[in-house]
CSV table of C-alpha atoms in Angstrom, one decimal:
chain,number,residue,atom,x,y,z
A,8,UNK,CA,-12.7,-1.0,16.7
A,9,UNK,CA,-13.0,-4.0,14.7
A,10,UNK,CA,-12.0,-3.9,10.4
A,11,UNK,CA,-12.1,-6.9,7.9
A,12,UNK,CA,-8.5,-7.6,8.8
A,13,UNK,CA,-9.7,-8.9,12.2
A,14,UNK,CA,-11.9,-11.4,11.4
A,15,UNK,CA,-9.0,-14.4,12.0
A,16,UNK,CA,-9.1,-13.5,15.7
A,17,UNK,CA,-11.6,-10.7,16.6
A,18,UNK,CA,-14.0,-13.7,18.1
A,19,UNK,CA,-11.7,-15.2,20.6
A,20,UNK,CA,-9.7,-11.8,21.4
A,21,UNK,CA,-12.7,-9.4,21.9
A,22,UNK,CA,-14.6,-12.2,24.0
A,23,UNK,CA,-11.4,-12.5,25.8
A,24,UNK,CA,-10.5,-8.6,26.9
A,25,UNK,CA,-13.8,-8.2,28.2
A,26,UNK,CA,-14.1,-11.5,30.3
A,27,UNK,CA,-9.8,-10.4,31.5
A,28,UNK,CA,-11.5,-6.8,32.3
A,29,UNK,CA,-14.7,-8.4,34.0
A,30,UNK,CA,-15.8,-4.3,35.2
A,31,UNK,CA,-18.7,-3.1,34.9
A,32,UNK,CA,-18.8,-0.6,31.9
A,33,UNK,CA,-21.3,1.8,30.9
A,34,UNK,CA,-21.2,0.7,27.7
A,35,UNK,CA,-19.2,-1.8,25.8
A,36,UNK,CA,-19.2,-0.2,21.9
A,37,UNK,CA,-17.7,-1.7,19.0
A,38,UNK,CA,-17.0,0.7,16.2
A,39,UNK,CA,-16.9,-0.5,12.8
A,40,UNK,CA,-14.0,0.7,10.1
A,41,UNK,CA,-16.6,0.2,6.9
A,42,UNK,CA,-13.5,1.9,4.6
A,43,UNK,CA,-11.5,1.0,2.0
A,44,UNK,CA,-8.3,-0.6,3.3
A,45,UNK,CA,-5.3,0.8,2.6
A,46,UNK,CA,-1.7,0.7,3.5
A,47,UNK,CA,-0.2,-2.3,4.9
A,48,UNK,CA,-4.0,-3.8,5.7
A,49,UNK,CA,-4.0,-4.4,2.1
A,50,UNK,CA,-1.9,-7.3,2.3
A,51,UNK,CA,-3.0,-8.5,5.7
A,52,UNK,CA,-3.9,-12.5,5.4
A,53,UNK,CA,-7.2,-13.7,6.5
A,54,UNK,CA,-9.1,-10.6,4.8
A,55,UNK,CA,-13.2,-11.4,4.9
A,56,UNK,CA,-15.8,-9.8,3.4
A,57,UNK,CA,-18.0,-6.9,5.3
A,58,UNK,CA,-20.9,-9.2,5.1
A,59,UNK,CA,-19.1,-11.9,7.3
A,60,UNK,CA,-17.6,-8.6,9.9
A,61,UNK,CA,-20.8,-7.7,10.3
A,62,UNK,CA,-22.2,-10.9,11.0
A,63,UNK,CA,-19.4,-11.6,13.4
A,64,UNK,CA,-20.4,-8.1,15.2
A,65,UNK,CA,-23.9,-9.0,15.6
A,66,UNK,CA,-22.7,-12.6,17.0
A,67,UNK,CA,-20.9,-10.9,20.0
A,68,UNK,CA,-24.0,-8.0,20.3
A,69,UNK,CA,-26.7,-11.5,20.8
A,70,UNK,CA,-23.6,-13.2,22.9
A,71,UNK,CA,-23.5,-10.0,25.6
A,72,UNK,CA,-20.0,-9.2,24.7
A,73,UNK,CA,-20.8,-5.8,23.5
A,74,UNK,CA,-23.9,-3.5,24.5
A,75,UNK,CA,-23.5,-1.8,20.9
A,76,UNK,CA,-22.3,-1.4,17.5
A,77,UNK,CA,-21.4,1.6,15.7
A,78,UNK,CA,-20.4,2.3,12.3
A,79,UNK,CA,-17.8,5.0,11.5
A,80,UNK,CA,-19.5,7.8,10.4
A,81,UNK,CA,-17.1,9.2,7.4
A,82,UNK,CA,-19.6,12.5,6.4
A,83,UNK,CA,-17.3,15.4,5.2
A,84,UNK,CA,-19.3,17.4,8.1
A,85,UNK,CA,-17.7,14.6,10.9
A,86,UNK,CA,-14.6,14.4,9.6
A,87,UNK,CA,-14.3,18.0,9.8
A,88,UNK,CA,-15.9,19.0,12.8
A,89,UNK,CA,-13.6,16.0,15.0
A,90,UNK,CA,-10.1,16.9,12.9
A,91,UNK,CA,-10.9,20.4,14.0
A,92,UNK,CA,-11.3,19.8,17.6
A,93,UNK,CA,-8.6,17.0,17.7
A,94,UNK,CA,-5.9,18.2,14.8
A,95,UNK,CA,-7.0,22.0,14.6
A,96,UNK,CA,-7.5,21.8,11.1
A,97,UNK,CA,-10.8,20.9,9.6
A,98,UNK,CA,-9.6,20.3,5.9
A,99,UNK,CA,-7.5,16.7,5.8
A,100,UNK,CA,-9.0,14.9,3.6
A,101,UNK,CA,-7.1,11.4,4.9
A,102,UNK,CA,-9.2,9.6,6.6
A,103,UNK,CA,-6.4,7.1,7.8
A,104,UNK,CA,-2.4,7.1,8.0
A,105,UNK,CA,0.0,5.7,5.6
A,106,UNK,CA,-0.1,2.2,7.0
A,107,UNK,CA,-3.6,1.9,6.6
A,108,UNK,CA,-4.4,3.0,10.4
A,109,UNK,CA,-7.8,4.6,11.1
A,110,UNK,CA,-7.0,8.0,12.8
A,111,UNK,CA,-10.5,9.6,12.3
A,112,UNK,CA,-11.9,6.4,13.2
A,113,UNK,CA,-10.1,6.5,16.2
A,114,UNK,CA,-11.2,10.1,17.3
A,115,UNK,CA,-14.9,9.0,16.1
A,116,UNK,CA,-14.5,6.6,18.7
A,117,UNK,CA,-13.3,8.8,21.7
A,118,UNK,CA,-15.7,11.2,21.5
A,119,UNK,CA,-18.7,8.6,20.5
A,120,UNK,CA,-18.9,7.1,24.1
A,121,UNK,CA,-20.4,8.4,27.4
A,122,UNK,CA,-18.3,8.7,30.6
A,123,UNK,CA,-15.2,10.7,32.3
A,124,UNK,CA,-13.1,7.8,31.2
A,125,UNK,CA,-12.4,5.8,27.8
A,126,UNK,CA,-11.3,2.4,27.5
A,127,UNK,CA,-9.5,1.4,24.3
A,128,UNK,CA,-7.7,-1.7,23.0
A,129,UNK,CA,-6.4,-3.5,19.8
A,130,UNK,CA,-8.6,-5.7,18.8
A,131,UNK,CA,-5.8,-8.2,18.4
A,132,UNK,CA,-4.5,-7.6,22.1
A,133,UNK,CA,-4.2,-10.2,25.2
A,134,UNK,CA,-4.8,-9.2,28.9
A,135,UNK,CA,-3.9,-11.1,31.6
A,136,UNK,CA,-5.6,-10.1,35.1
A,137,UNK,CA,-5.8,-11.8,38.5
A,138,UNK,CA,-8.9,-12.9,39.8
A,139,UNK,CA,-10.1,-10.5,42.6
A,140,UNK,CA,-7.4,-7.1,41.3
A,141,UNK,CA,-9.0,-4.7,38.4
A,142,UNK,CA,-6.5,-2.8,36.4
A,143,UNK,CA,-9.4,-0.1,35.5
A,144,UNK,CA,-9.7,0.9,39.3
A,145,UNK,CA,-6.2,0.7,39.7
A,146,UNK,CA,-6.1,3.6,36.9
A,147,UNK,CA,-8.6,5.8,38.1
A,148,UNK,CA,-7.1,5.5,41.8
A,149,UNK,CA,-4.0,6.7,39.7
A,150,UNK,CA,-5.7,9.6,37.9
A,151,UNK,CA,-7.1,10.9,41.3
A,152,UNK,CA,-3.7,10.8,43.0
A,153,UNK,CA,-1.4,12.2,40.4
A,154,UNK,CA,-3.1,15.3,38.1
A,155,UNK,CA,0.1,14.9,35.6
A,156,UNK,CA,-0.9,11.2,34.5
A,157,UNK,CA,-3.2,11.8,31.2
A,158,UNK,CA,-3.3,7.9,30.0
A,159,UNK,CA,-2.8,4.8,31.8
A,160,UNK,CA,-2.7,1.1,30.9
A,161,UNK,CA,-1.6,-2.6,32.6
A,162,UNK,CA,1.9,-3.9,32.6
A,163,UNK,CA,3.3,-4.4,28.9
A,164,UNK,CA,4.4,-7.6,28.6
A,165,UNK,CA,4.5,-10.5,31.7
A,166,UNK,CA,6.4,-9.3,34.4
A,167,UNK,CA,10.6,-9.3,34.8
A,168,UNK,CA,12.4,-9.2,38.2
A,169,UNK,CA,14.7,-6.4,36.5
A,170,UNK,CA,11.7,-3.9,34.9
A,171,UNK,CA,10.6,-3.9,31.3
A,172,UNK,CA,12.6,-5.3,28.9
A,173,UNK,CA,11.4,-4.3,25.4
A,174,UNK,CA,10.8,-0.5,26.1
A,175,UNK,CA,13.0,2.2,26.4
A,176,UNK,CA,12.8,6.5,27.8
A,177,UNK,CA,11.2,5.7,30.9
A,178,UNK,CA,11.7,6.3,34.3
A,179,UNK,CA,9.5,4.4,37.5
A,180,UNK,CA,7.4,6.9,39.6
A,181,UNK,CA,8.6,7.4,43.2
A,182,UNK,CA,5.6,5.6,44.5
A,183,UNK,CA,6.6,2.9,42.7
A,184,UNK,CA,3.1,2.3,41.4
A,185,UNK,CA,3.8,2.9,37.8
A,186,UNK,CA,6.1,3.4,34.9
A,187,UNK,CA,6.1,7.1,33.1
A,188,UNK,CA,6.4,8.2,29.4
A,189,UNK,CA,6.7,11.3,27.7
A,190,UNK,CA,5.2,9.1,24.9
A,191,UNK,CA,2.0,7.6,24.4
A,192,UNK,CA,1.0,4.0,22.8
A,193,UNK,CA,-2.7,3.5,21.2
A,194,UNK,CA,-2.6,-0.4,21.7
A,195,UNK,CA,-4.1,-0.3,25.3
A,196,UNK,CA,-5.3,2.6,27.5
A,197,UNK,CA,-7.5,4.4,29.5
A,198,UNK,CA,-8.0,8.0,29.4
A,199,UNK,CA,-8.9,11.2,31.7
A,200,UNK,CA,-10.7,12.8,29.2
A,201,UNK,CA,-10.7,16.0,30.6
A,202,UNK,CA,-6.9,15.4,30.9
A,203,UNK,CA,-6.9,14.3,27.0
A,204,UNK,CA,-8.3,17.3,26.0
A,205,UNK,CA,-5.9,19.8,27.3
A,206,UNK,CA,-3.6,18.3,25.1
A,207,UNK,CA,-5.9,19.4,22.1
A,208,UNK,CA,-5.4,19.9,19.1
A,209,UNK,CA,-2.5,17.5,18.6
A,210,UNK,CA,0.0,18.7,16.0
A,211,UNK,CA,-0.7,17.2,12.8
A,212,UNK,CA,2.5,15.2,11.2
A,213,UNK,CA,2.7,14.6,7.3
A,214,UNK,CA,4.6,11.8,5.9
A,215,UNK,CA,7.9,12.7,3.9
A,216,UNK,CA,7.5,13.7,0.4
A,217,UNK,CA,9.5,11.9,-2.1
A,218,UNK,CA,10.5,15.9,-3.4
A,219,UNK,CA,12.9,17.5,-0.5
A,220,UNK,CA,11.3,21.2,-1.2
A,221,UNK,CA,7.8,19.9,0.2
A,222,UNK,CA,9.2,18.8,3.1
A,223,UNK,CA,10.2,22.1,4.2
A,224,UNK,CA,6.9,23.3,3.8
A,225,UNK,CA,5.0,24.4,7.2
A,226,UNK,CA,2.5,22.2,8.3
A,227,UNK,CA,-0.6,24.1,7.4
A,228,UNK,CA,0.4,24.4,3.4
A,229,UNK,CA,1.3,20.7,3.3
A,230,UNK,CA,-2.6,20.5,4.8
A,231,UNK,CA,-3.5,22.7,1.7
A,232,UNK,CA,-1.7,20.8,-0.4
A,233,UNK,CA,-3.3,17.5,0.5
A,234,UNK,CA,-7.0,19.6,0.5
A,235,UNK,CA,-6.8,21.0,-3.0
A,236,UNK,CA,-4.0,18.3,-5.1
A,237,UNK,CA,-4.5,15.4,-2.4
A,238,UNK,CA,-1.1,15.2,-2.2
A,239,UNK,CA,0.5,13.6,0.9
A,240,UNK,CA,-0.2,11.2,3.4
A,241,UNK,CA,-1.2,11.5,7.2
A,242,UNK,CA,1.9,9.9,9.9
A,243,UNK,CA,1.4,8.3,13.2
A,244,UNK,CA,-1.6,9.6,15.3
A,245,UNK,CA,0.6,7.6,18.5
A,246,UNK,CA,3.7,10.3,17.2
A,247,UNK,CA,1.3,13.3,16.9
A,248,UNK,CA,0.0,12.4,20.3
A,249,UNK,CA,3.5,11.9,21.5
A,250,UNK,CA,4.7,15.4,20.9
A,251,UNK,CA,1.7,17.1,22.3
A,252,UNK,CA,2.6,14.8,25.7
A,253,UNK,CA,6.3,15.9,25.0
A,254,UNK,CA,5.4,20.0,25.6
A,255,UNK,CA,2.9,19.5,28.3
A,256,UNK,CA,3.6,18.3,31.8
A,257,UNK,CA,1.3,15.4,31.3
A,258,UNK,CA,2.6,11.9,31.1
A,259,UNK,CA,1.4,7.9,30.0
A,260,UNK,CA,1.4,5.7,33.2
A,261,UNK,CA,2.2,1.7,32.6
A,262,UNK,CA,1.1,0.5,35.9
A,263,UNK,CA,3.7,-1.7,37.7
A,264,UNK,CA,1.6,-4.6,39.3
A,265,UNK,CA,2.2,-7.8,38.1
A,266,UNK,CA,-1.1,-8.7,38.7
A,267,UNK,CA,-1.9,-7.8,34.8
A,268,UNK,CA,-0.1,-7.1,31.8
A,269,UNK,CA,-0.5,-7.5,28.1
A,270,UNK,CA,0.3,-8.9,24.9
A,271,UNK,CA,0.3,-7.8,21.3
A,272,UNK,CA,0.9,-10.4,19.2
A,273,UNK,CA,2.5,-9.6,15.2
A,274,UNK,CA,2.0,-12.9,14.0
A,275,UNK,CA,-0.9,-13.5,11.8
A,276,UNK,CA,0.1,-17.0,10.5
A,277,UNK,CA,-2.0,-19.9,10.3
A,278,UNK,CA,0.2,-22.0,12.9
A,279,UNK,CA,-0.4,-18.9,15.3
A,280,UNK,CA,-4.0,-18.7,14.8
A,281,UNK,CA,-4.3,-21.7,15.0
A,282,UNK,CA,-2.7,-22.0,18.5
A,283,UNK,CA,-4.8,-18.8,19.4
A,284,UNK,CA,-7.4,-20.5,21.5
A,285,UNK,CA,-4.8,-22.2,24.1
A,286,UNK,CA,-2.5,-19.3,24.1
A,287,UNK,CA,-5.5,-17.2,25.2
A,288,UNK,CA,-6.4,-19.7,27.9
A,289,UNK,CA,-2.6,-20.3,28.9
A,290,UNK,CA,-2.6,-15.8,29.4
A,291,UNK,CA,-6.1,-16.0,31.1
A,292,UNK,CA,-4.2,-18.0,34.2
A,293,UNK,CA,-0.9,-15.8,33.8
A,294,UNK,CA,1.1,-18.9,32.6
A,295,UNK,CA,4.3,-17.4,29.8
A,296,UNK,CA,7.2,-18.7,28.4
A,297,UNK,CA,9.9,-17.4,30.8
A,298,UNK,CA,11.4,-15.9,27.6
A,299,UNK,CA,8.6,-13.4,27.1
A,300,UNK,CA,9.4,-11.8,30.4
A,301,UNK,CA,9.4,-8.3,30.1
A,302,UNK,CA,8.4,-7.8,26.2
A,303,UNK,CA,5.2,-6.9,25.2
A,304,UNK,CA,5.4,-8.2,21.6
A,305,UNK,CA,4.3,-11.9,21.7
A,306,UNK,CA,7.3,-14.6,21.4
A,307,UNK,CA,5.5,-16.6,18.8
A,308,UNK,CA,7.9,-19.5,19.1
A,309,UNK,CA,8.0,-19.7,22.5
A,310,UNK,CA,4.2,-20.2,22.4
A,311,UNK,CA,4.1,-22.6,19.7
């Protein structure tokens, strides 16, 4: 899912994930957020124009990086009929969060692809993979094996001889073959969809009101509230995801091999886009700063 925000880096990072993947998809989509910004996206640097998004799109549809593109389709009819199955309540008028993040766009894009499993990832994030290991196979070996695992992605951050180093509330599997949360992160992952769906709807969580009274409101008038005064603002879709994972038996699975792992990087300077093409080709042959070891948010200065 690509927005106007990405254009500093969307053509060396999406090239990049799908080459680090290198599976054979049914389909490689690219969904396009056409909206407004909002949020913290307002102030993002490097903001383009749709014209030059779009043109950017249709450079990596002629390339073969994608197989299609997609708008977001914001229709009051969509928005309602996905917020019903997803949130359980058709009339939020929000279409993204407070910072700016595209929830509906997100839930567009689950249900807008074919196939038992979805692949998502940040536009903005790095994968590292070893030549002849797939982390996608290594998932679905995981989803047939354990019925409890709902989500699963690679590594986060380069390996570190004593576990993860930047993460917290987990605990390793047994087996020893991956890493489980009670929480859920929408950087990187792969669903079960079936298994995604028994979690649905997700509760719906409402950013805190400036007045304490509305805050003690129950969750379906402060969705009332918003409908008829448009009042409030929609929180986290990772959180809302989170506490549906926290009263089902179904856990995220970070897979343990070393043999990939990811990145997110925060920086959006012009030093670090700058240095983007060579720290994409350093992650492509799994060379890191020791430092990063273990953390999955890029160590700009350790890069640089």
């Amino acid at each position: 899912m690509v927005a106007r925000t990405d254009l500093p880096f969307m053509m060396h990072t999406i090239p990049h994930l799908v080459r680090m993947c290198n599976f054979p998809f049914v389909q490689r989509v690219l969904f396009v957020d056409t909206a407004p910004l909002t949020g913290d996206k307002v102030g993002r640097p490097g903001i383009g124009t749709l014209e030059e998004l779009r043109a950017c799109c249709a450079q990596l549809l002629d390339a073969g990086v994608v197989d299609r593109i997609v708008d977001i389709d914001y229709t009051d009819e969509n928005r309602r009929r996905l917020y019903a199955k997803h949130l359980g309540m058709p009339y939020i008028r929000p279409t993204h969060n407070y910072k700016g993040y595209p929830i509906f766009g997100t839930l567009f894009s689950l249900e807008e692809v074919p196939g038992d499993y979805v692949i998502h990832f940040d536009s903005d994030m790095m994968l590292y993979q070893e030549p002849g290991y797939s982390w996608i196979e290594a998932a679905i070996e995981v989803f047939n094996a354990y019925p409890h695992v709902m989500s699963v992605r690679p590594l986060a951050g380069p390996p570190h001889e004593q576990g993860p180093q930047q993460e917290r509330n987990f605990s390793r599997h047994p087996d020893g073959l991956f890493y489980q949360y009670k929480m859920f992160s929408s950087r990187a992952y792969i669903f079960d969809r079936k298994r995604f769906d028994q979690l649905l709807p997700v509760p719906v969580l409402w950013r805190e009101y400036k007045t304490e009274w509305l805050n003690r409101l129950p969750t379906v008038a402060k969705t009332w509230l918003n409908y008829i005064r448009k009042q409030g603002m929609l929180g986290s879709w990772e959180i809302m995801v989170t506490r549906a994972i926290e009263h089902s038996e179904l856990v995220r699975a970070n897979l343990c091999s070393p043999k990939a792992w990811t990145l997110h990087p925060r920086d959006r300077s012009p030093q670090f886009l700058q240095a983007l093409p060579s720290i994409l080709e350093r992650v492509e042959k799994g060379q890191y700063p020791s430092e990063q070891a273990g953390y999955y948010d890029i160590k700009t200065e350790y890069w640089l």
